[in-house]
Short mmCIF file of C-alpha atoms and ligand atoms in Angstrom, two decimals:
data_model
loop_
_atom_site.label_atom_id
_atom_site.label_comp_id
_atom_site.label_asym_id
_atom_site.label_seq_id
_atom_site.Cartn_x
_atom_site.Cartn_y
_atom_site.Cartn_z
CA MET A 1 87.57 102.49 124.11
CA ARG A 2 90.28 100.81 122.08
CA ILE A 3 90.79 103.23 119.20
CA LEU A 4 92.97 102.86 116.11
CA ILE A 5 94.07 106.06 114.38
CA LEU A 6 94.96 105.40 110.75
CA GLY A 7 97.31 108.04 109.32
CA GLY A 8 98.51 108.70 112.87
CA ASP A 9 101.77 110.35 111.78
CA GLY A 10 99.90 113.15 109.97
CA TYR A 11 98.82 116.74 110.70
CA LEU A 12 95.51 115.65 112.24
CA GLY A 13 96.24 112.03 113.16
CA TRP A 14 99.00 112.67 115.69
CA PRO A 15 97.14 115.37 117.69
CA THR A 16 94.04 113.14 117.66
CA ALA A 17 96.05 110.23 119.05
CA MET A 18 97.39 112.33 121.93
CA TYR A 19 93.99 113.92 122.62
CA LEU A 20 92.24 110.55 122.87
CA SER A 21 95.08 108.96 124.86
CA ARG A 22 94.86 111.77 127.41
CA ARG A 23 91.15 111.12 127.78
CA GLY A 24 91.71 107.57 128.91
CA HIS A 25 91.33 105.63 125.66
CA GLU A 26 93.70 102.86 124.57
CA VAL A 27 95.18 104.29 121.38
CA GLY A 28 97.04 102.65 118.50
CA VAL A 29 98.41 104.61 115.53
CA VAL A 30 99.05 103.20 112.08
CA ASP A 31 100.97 104.89 109.27
CA ASN A 32 103.12 103.90 106.30
CA PHE A 33 104.93 107.29 106.31
CA ALA A 34 103.91 107.90 102.70
CA LYS A 35 103.48 111.60 103.45
CA ARG A 36 107.13 111.89 104.47
CA ARG A 37 108.09 110.29 101.13
CA TRP A 38 105.88 112.68 99.12
CA GLU A 39 107.51 115.60 100.94
CA LYS A 40 110.96 114.37 99.84
CA GLU A 41 109.81 113.82 96.25
CA LEU A 42 108.38 117.33 96.03
CA ASN A 43 111.23 118.89 98.01
CA ILE A 44 108.89 120.45 100.57
CA MET A 45 108.67 120.11 104.32
CA PRO A 46 106.52 121.23 107.22
CA LEU A 47 107.42 124.51 108.92
CA VAL A 48 108.96 122.71 111.88
CA PRO A 49 110.78 119.39 111.34
CA ILE A 50 108.74 116.52 112.75
CA PRO A 51 110.50 113.89 114.85
CA PRO A 52 109.90 110.27 113.81
CA LEU A 53 106.64 108.80 115.07
CA GLU A 54 108.43 106.38 117.43
CA GLU A 55 110.23 109.30 119.02
CA ARG A 56 106.98 111.26 119.50
CA VAL A 57 105.36 108.18 121.05
CA ARG A 58 108.32 107.80 123.41
CA ILE A 59 108.16 111.45 124.47
CA TRP A 60 104.40 111.22 124.95
CA GLN A 61 104.89 108.29 127.33
CA GLN A 62 107.66 110.17 129.13
CA VAL A 63 105.58 113.36 129.54
CA THR A 64 102.22 111.80 130.41
CA GLY A 65 102.95 108.23 131.46
CA LEU A 66 100.44 107.09 128.84
CA PRO A 67 101.21 104.55 126.10
CA ILE A 68 100.38 104.99 122.42
CA HIS A 69 101.01 101.87 120.33
CA ALA A 70 102.56 102.62 116.92
CA VAL A 71 102.40 100.23 113.97
CA THR A 72 103.96 100.72 110.54
CA ALA A 73 101.60 99.42 107.87
CA ASP A 74 100.20 100.28 104.46
CA LEU A 75 96.41 100.14 104.28
CA CYS A 76 96.77 99.06 100.66
CA ASP A 77 98.37 95.88 101.93
CA TYR A 78 95.37 93.73 102.86
CA PRO A 79 97.16 91.09 104.98
CA GLN A 80 98.75 93.87 107.06
CA THR A 81 95.44 95.68 107.50
CA LYS A 82 93.67 92.50 108.56
CA GLU A 83 96.40 91.62 111.00
CA ILE A 84 96.20 95.00 112.70
CA LEU A 85 92.45 94.72 113.23
CA ARG A 86 92.75 91.14 114.42
CA ASP A 87 95.50 91.96 116.91
CA PHE A 88 94.32 95.34 118.19
CA ARG A 89 90.57 94.47 118.33
CA PRO A 90 89.44 98.13 118.06
CA ASP A 91 86.09 99.40 119.31
CA ALA A 92 86.53 102.30 116.91
CA ILE A 93 88.77 103.34 114.02
CA VAL A 94 89.50 106.93 113.03
CA HIS A 95 90.60 106.85 109.41
CA TYR A 96 92.81 109.75 108.32
CA GLY A 97 95.21 107.56 106.31
CA GLU A 98 94.87 108.93 102.78
CA GLN A 99 96.58 111.24 100.31
CA PRO A 100 94.95 114.55 101.39
CA SER A 101 95.85 117.11 98.73
CA ALA A 102 93.81 118.29 95.73
CA PRO A 103 96.83 119.86 93.93
CA PHE A 104 98.82 116.63 94.41
CA SER A 105 96.02 114.70 92.70
CA MET A 106 95.93 117.18 89.79
CA MET A 107 99.71 117.40 89.33
CA ASP A 108 100.13 114.63 86.78
CA GLN A 109 98.68 111.32 85.64
CA HIS A 110 100.79 109.27 88.04
CA ARG A 111 99.86 111.18 91.16
CA SER A 112 96.22 111.31 90.12
CA VAL A 113 96.10 107.51 89.69
CA PHE A 114 98.11 107.06 92.84
CA THR A 115 95.73 109.23 94.89
CA GLN A 116 92.67 107.28 93.86
CA THR A 117 94.40 103.90 94.12
CA ASN A 118 95.82 104.65 97.55
CA ASN A 119 92.69 106.21 99.02
CA ILE A 120 90.04 103.93 97.59
CA THR A 121 92.02 100.68 97.96
CA GLY A 122 93.00 101.52 101.54
CA THR A 123 89.42 102.21 102.60
CA LEU A 124 88.03 99.22 100.74
CA ASN A 125 90.63 96.94 102.37
CA LEU A 126 89.65 98.38 105.70
CA LEU A 127 85.97 97.63 105.11
CA TRP A 128 86.75 94.02 104.21
CA ALA A 129 89.04 93.67 107.24
CA MET A 130 86.31 95.11 109.48
CA ARG A 131 83.82 92.68 108.05
CA GLU A 132 86.14 89.80 108.88
CA HIS A 133 87.65 90.86 112.21
CA ALA A 134 85.74 93.80 113.71
CA PRO A 135 82.17 93.89 112.40
CA ARG A 136 80.83 95.87 115.40
CA CYS A 137 83.64 98.42 115.33
CA HIS A 138 82.67 102.05 114.57
CA LEU A 139 84.51 103.51 111.58
CA VAL A 140 84.95 107.29 111.77
CA LYS A 141 86.09 108.23 108.28
CA LEU A 142 87.46 111.59 107.24
CA GLY A 143 85.79 112.86 104.12
CA THR A 144 85.64 116.46 102.96
CA MET A 145 83.12 119.25 102.38
CA GLY A 146 84.71 119.43 98.92
CA GLU A 147 82.74 116.31 97.99
CA TYR A 148 79.62 118.46 97.59
CA GLY A 149 81.15 121.21 95.44
CA THR A 150 79.17 124.44 95.32
CA PRO A 151 75.60 123.65 94.21
CA ASN A 152 73.08 126.47 93.90
CA ILE A 153 70.99 124.99 96.73
CA ASP A 154 71.57 124.50 100.47
CA ILE A 155 73.94 121.62 101.25
CA GLU A 156 72.46 119.08 103.67
CA GLU A 157 74.36 116.70 105.94
CA GLY A 158 74.85 113.76 103.62
CA PHE A 159 71.28 113.12 102.51
CA ILE A 160 68.46 115.08 100.87
CA GLU A 161 64.74 114.39 100.61
CA ILE A 162 63.73 114.57 96.97
CA GLU A 163 60.30 114.59 95.35
CA HIS A 164 60.37 113.33 91.78
CA ASN A 165 57.36 112.58 89.57
CA GLY A 166 55.09 112.54 92.59
CA ARG A 167 57.23 110.17 94.69
CA ARG A 168 59.54 110.96 97.62
CA ASP A 169 62.77 109.45 98.90
CA VAL A 170 65.76 110.36 101.06
CA LEU A 171 68.87 109.94 98.93
CA PRO A 172 72.60 110.72 99.17
CA PHE A 173 73.18 114.41 98.51
CA PRO A 174 74.47 114.95 94.94
CA LYS A 175 78.24 115.35 94.75
CA GLN A 176 80.17 117.71 92.47
CA PRO A 177 83.76 117.30 93.65
CA GLY A 178 86.47 119.66 92.44
CA SER A 179 89.52 117.40 91.99
CA PHE A 180 90.57 113.77 91.63
CA TYR A 181 91.39 113.85 95.35
CA HIS A 182 87.86 114.98 96.22
CA LEU A 183 86.54 112.31 93.86
CA SER A 184 88.46 109.66 95.81
CA LYS A 185 86.52 110.73 98.91
CA VAL A 186 83.21 110.47 97.04
CA HIS A 187 84.08 106.95 95.93
CA ASP A 188 85.02 106.09 99.53
CA SER A 189 81.68 107.42 100.77
CA HIS A 190 79.78 105.21 98.35
CA ASN A 191 81.81 102.15 99.33
CA ILE A 192 81.25 102.78 103.04
CA LEU A 193 77.52 103.37 102.62
CA PHE A 194 77.27 100.14 100.65
CA ALA A 195 79.26 98.14 103.24
CA CYS A 196 77.04 99.43 106.05
CA ARG A 197 73.92 98.50 104.12
CA VAL A 198 75.07 95.07 102.97
CA TRP A 199 77.29 93.91 105.86
CA ASN A 200 75.72 95.81 108.77
CA LEU A 201 78.92 97.70 109.49
CA ARG A 202 78.56 101.13 111.08
CA SER A 203 80.25 104.37 110.17
CA THR A 204 80.32 108.12 110.58
CA ASP A 205 81.54 109.96 107.49
CA LEU A 206 82.90 113.33 108.60
CA ASN A 207 82.70 115.76 105.72
CA GLN A 208 85.33 118.08 107.05
CA GLY A 209 86.00 121.67 106.05
CA VAL A 210 89.45 123.20 105.72
CA VAL A 211 91.41 122.89 108.97
CA TYR A 212 93.67 125.65 110.32
CA GLY A 213 95.90 125.93 113.37
CA ILE A 214 99.24 124.75 114.66
CA GLU A 215 98.73 123.97 118.27
CA THR A 216 96.53 121.82 120.50
CA ASP A 217 96.64 121.40 124.28
CA GLU A 218 98.67 118.23 123.78
CA THR A 219 101.19 119.49 121.18
CA ALA A 220 101.91 122.34 123.62
CA LEU A 221 103.09 119.88 126.29
CA HIS A 222 106.53 119.39 124.72
CA PRO A 223 108.35 120.93 121.72
CA GLU A 224 108.89 117.49 120.16
CA LEU A 225 105.15 116.72 120.22
CA VAL A 226 104.51 119.21 117.38
CA THR A 227 102.34 118.33 114.43
CA SER A 228 103.22 118.75 110.75
CA PHE A 229 102.16 122.24 109.69
CA HIS A 230 102.36 122.72 105.93
CA TYR A 231 102.25 126.05 104.11
CA ASP A 232 103.38 125.00 100.61
CA GLU A 233 101.22 125.02 97.47
CA VAL A 234 100.56 121.27 97.61
CA PHE A 235 99.81 120.42 101.25
CA GLY A 236 99.26 123.87 102.78
CA THR A 237 95.68 125.05 103.34
CA ALA A 238 94.47 128.63 102.83
CA LEU A 239 94.65 130.25 106.26
CA ASN A 240 97.82 128.42 107.32
CA ARG A 241 99.47 129.57 104.09
CA PHE A 242 98.35 133.20 104.46
CA CYS A 243 99.76 133.40 108.00
CA VAL A 244 103.14 132.13 106.81
CA GLN A 245 103.16 134.58 103.89
CA ALA A 246 102.39 137.46 106.27
CA VAL A 247 105.34 136.53 108.49
CA ALA A 248 107.66 135.96 105.49
CA GLY A 249 106.85 139.42 104.12
CA VAL A 250 105.62 138.06 100.77
CA PRO A 251 102.15 138.89 99.37
CA LEU A 252 99.22 136.72 100.44
CA THR A 253 98.31 134.91 97.23
CA VAL A 254 94.55 134.95 96.68
CA TYR A 255 93.46 132.62 93.89
CA GLY A 256 91.30 134.55 91.38
CA GLN A 257 88.84 137.02 92.87
CA GLY A 258 88.94 135.15 96.18
CA ARG A 259 85.17 135.03 96.43
CA GLN A 260 85.17 131.22 96.69
CA LYS A 261 83.45 130.31 99.98
CA ARG A 262 84.38 127.29 102.06
CA GLY A 263 83.72 125.86 105.52
CA PHE A 264 86.64 126.14 107.98
CA LEU A 265 87.43 124.84 111.45
CA ASN A 266 90.15 125.03 114.06
CA ILE A 267 92.34 121.94 114.56
CA ARG A 268 91.13 121.78 118.19
CA ASP A 269 87.57 121.42 116.91
CA THR A 270 88.61 118.57 114.60
CA LEU A 271 89.70 116.64 117.70
CA ARG A 272 86.51 117.42 119.59
CA CYS A 273 84.29 116.52 116.60
CA VAL A 274 86.01 113.15 116.25
CA GLU A 275 85.58 112.56 119.98
CA LEU A 276 81.87 113.46 119.81
CA ALA A 277 81.37 111.04 116.93
CA LEU A 278 83.17 108.31 118.91
CA LEU A 279 81.18 108.89 122.09
CA ASN A 280 77.87 108.86 120.22
CA PRO A 281 78.21 105.94 117.80
CA PRO A 282 75.67 105.08 115.10
CA GLY A 283 73.54 101.95 115.31
CA ILE A 284 74.48 98.64 113.72
CA GLY A 285 74.21 98.95 109.95
CA GLU A 286 73.95 102.74 110.12
CA TYR A 287 75.91 105.07 107.84
CA ARG A 288 75.63 108.72 108.81
CA VAL A 289 77.26 111.93 107.65
CA PHE A 290 78.22 114.96 109.74
CA ASN A 291 79.34 118.17 108.06
CA GLN A 292 82.36 119.06 110.15
CA PHE A 293 83.13 122.78 110.02
CA THR A 294 82.28 125.73 112.21
CA GLU A 295 82.40 128.87 110.03
CA ILE A 296 82.16 129.88 106.39
CA PHE A 297 84.58 132.40 104.90
CA SER A 298 85.55 133.48 101.43
CA VAL A 299 89.24 133.16 100.62
CA LEU A 300 89.48 136.96 100.32
CA GLU A 301 87.87 137.47 103.74
CA LEU A 302 90.51 135.22 105.28
CA ALA A 303 93.35 137.06 103.55
CA GLU A 304 91.95 140.40 104.76
CA LEU A 305 91.69 139.10 108.33
CA VAL A 306 95.33 137.99 108.28
CA LYS A 307 96.40 141.32 106.73
CA ARG A 308 94.60 143.30 109.45
CA GLN A 309 96.07 141.26 112.30
CA GLY A 310 99.52 141.14 110.73
CA GLU A 311 99.58 144.92 110.38
CA LYS A 312 98.59 145.31 114.04
CA LEU A 313 101.72 143.31 114.87
CA GLY A 314 103.83 145.63 112.71
CA LEU A 315 104.14 143.32 109.69
CA SER A 316 103.89 144.76 106.20
CA VAL A 317 101.18 142.65 104.54
CA LYS A 318 100.02 142.89 100.92
CA LEU A 319 97.47 140.84 98.97
CA GLN A 320 98.11 139.59 95.44
CA HIS A 321 95.37 138.16 93.23
CA LEU A 322 96.76 135.34 91.07
CA LYS A 323 95.11 133.71 88.08
CA ASN A 324 93.18 130.88 89.72
CA PRO A 325 95.13 127.64 89.18
CA ARG A 326 91.97 125.65 89.93
CA VAL A 327 88.89 125.28 87.77
CA GLU A 328 86.16 126.34 90.18
CA ALA A 329 83.27 128.80 90.48
CA GLU A 330 84.50 132.01 92.06
CA THR A 331 81.11 133.60 92.62
CA HIS A 332 78.55 131.18 93.92
CA TYR A 333 75.85 130.45 96.49
CA TYR A 334 77.11 128.60 99.57
CA ASN A 335 75.03 127.57 102.51
CA ALA A 336 75.93 124.25 104.11
CA ARG A 337 74.22 122.81 107.17
CA HIS A 338 76.40 121.80 110.11
CA GLN A 339 73.99 121.12 112.95
CA LYS A 340 74.63 117.56 113.96
CA LEU A 341 77.94 118.05 115.79
CA LEU A 342 76.60 121.19 117.48
CA GLU A 343 73.63 119.12 118.69
CA LEU A 344 76.07 116.60 120.16
CA GLY A 345 77.74 119.39 122.15
CA LEU A 346 80.46 120.95 119.97
CA GLU A 347 81.43 124.42 121.23
CA PRO A 348 83.38 125.93 118.33
CA HIS A 349 86.64 127.82 118.66
CA ARG A 350 85.76 130.67 116.32
CA LEU A 351 88.41 132.35 114.21
CA SER A 352 89.22 135.35 116.39
CA ASP A 353 91.87 138.03 116.25
CA VAL A 354 93.52 136.34 119.23
CA LEU A 355 93.71 133.06 117.38
CA ILE A 356 95.29 134.57 114.30
CA ASP A 357 97.73 136.46 116.57
CA SER A 358 98.76 133.25 118.27
CA MET A 359 99.30 131.52 114.90
CA LEU A 360 101.37 134.45 113.64
CA ALA A 361 103.41 134.40 116.86
CA ARG A 362 104.16 130.67 116.55
CA ILE A 363 105.15 131.12 112.92
CA GLN A 364 107.37 134.08 113.81
CA GLU A 365 109.30 131.84 116.21
CA ASN A 366 110.21 129.73 113.16
CA ALA A 367 110.43 132.51 110.58
CA GLN A 368 113.98 131.54 109.57
CA ARG A 369 112.70 128.17 108.33
CA ILE A 370 110.16 129.60 105.86
CA ARG A 371 110.91 128.86 102.19
CA PRO A 372 108.77 131.33 100.20
CA GLU A 373 109.63 129.59 96.89
CA ILE A 374 107.46 126.57 97.77
CA ILE A 375 104.28 128.64 98.22
CA LEU A 376 103.41 129.92 94.74
CA PRO A 377 101.02 127.60 92.84
CA ARG A 378 102.56 125.66 89.98
CA VAL A 379 99.92 122.96 89.71
CA GLN A 380 97.21 124.04 87.25
CA TRP A 381 93.91 122.19 86.92
CA ASP A 382 93.71 122.70 83.14
CA HIS A 383 97.38 122.84 82.08
CA ALA A 384 100.40 120.61 82.35
CA SER A 385 101.97 121.19 85.73
CA SER A 386 105.04 123.41 85.90
CA HIS A 387 106.08 121.72 89.13
CA PRO A 388 109.68 120.52 88.64
CA SER A 389 108.82 117.14 90.10
CA SER A 390 106.11 116.56 87.47
CA GLN A 391 108.26 117.83 84.63
CA ALA A 392 110.97 115.41 85.65
CA ALA A 393 108.35 112.66 85.75
CA ALA A 394 107.07 113.55 82.31
CA ARG A 395 110.50 113.24 80.70
CA GLU A 396 110.20 109.71 79.33
CA GLY A 397 109.79 108.14 82.70
CA LYS A 398 113.42 108.59 83.64
CA GLY A 399 112.73 110.78 86.67
CA LYS A 400 113.27 109.24 90.06
CA GLN A 401 110.03 110.73 91.35
CA ARG A 402 108.02 109.16 88.58
CA ARG A 403 109.41 105.75 89.34
CA SER A 404 108.72 105.90 93.02
CA VAL A 405 105.15 107.16 92.61
CA LEU A 406 104.52 104.64 89.87
CA GLU A 407 105.97 101.80 91.90
CA GLU A 408 103.75 102.68 94.79
CA SER A 409 100.63 102.81 92.65
CA VAL A 410 101.45 99.55 90.89
CA LYS A 411 102.14 97.86 94.22
CA ALA A 412 98.86 99.13 95.61
CA ALA A 413 96.92 98.13 92.48
CA LYS A 414 98.26 94.55 92.63
CA ILE A 415 96.96 94.16 96.15
N1 NAD B 501 93.80 118.98 106.80
C1 NAD B 501 92.63 119.40 106.30
O1 NAD B 501 92.36 120.61 106.16
C2 NAD B 501 91.61 118.36 105.90
C3 NAD B 501 90.34 118.81 105.48
C4 NAD B 501 89.38 117.86 105.13
C5 NAD B 501 89.68 116.51 105.16
N2 NAD B 501 90.92 116.11 105.54
C6 NAD B 501 91.21 114.68 105.57
O2 NAD B 501 91.70 114.31 106.84
C7 NAD B 501 92.66 113.28 106.72
C8 NAD B 501 93.96 113.69 107.42
O3 NAD B 501 94.44 114.89 106.83
P1 NAD B 501 95.85 115.49 107.23
O4 NAD B 501 95.84 116.92 106.85
O5 NAD B 501 96.19 115.09 108.60
O6 NAD B 501 96.79 114.70 106.18
P2 NAD B 501 98.27 114.12 106.40
O7 NAD B 501 98.80 113.85 105.03
O8 NAD B 501 99.07 115.00 107.28
O9 NAD B 501 98.00 112.72 107.14
C9 NAD B 501 97.62 111.57 106.45
C10 NAD B 501 98.54 110.43 106.92
O10 NAD B 501 98.09 109.23 106.31
C11 NAD B 501 99.21 108.46 105.95
N3 NAD B 501 98.82 107.57 104.85
C12 NAD B 501 98.45 107.90 103.59
N4 NAD B 501 98.19 106.79 102.87
C13 NAD B 501 98.37 105.73 103.70
C14 NAD B 501 98.27 104.33 103.53
N5 NAD B 501 97.95 103.77 102.35
N6 NAD B 501 98.52 103.53 104.61
C15 NAD B 501 98.88 104.06 105.81
N7 NAD B 501 99.00 105.39 106.02
C16 NAD B 501 98.76 106.22 104.96
C17 NAD B 501 100.27 109.49 105.55
O11 NAD B 501 101.59 108.97 105.65
C18 NAD B 501 100.01 110.63 106.53
O12 NAD B 501 100.82 110.53 107.68
C19 NAD B 501 92.84 113.01 105.22
O13 NAD B 501 92.07 111.91 104.85
C20 NAD B 501 92.31 114.27 104.60
O14 NAD B 501 91.82 114.04 103.31
C21 NAD B 501 91.89 117.00 105.92
#
């Protein structure tokens, strides 16, 4: 297949590009490097510095003999998006190209507006471009399990059969997202469903759980093929962050009681799930949803797992319960279905002691790079953010960060 990976410079996009290239697909990656700009603005960086995309593409070709085509483009720029689809003529598109952080979207007004503008405009542009230039192409869109929230009933895969006043229908599962970022994904889902219904496009919406892991078979081929592993409060996810804290010798910071339950999956399973969706496309006009995670853990369970494994390796690991910066239920029912990818053949990499050990070992190799000061949460859901970048932005609009975020959102809104 000819496959375009949008957001191909990111944590998941780059490993996906290599994985699919190695399996014989013709792969193109698109990115506007916005993530690298946000990192600069917030003064944070991945654990290991990431070579420029062009350099990674060059090394990939050198190591494997396989080409990956890289294009710099902003999905919020409609002419650019159209041109890419027209020129590349994809059979499928894997869309990772969005602002992916809930804390970023809750940090201040500018970043909240930016998140929704960037994510929703980019996806809507893509749908229009598909309609014009690639109407049979299969869109595999990354959504999140966080779209559903934590209802007191079982979570289905996208749709639920409801009986109301004696009548029955199958309707989109109700959404109770927990941040403006998660809301952007809900809005995307509605737009995609509508475009499939009205224009006969076809799409798989992958409601993905929280991803953990540093390495895939392809990143391991060469040190410069690494992917961007974040452990900071804004872009770092729970397990990744706990592993770094264990190695750094600082307490693992559990938000609130830590009883919040979520679906998790290994980065290797993300790649396989995307591949399974691509190899088993939906019919013309079909919009389907797969819940993409393999195991459910509470945040405290994860912290305790990391503590146990860390101590076996001789690390001194402590847990610290912090006042929860998020507004979310801490004690709740959680049972989400995730059958469809298993039925297509997914064989999950479960979170084992060996896996945590290997993550800790990789992090230990880079222990000198860890900056513990970027881990503690400063973004609060119900208070003004104490993040220095937001405070600078709030000071009468003179901050550099504010200008750049604002400029980006205004530019995107115009288009
Ligand atoms: N990592 C997770 O745990 C996780 C969980 C659930 C869902 N997701 C979703 O998966 C996708 C990828 O996540 P990730 O962790 O790799 O994020 P990431 O930030 O590392 O990658 C996203 C990439 O998209 C690019 N991008 C953003 N806006 C763009 C635009 N307008 N035009 C072109 N490129 C743009 C960024 O520069 C970045 O390289 C996101 O949509 C995210 O919401 C991730």
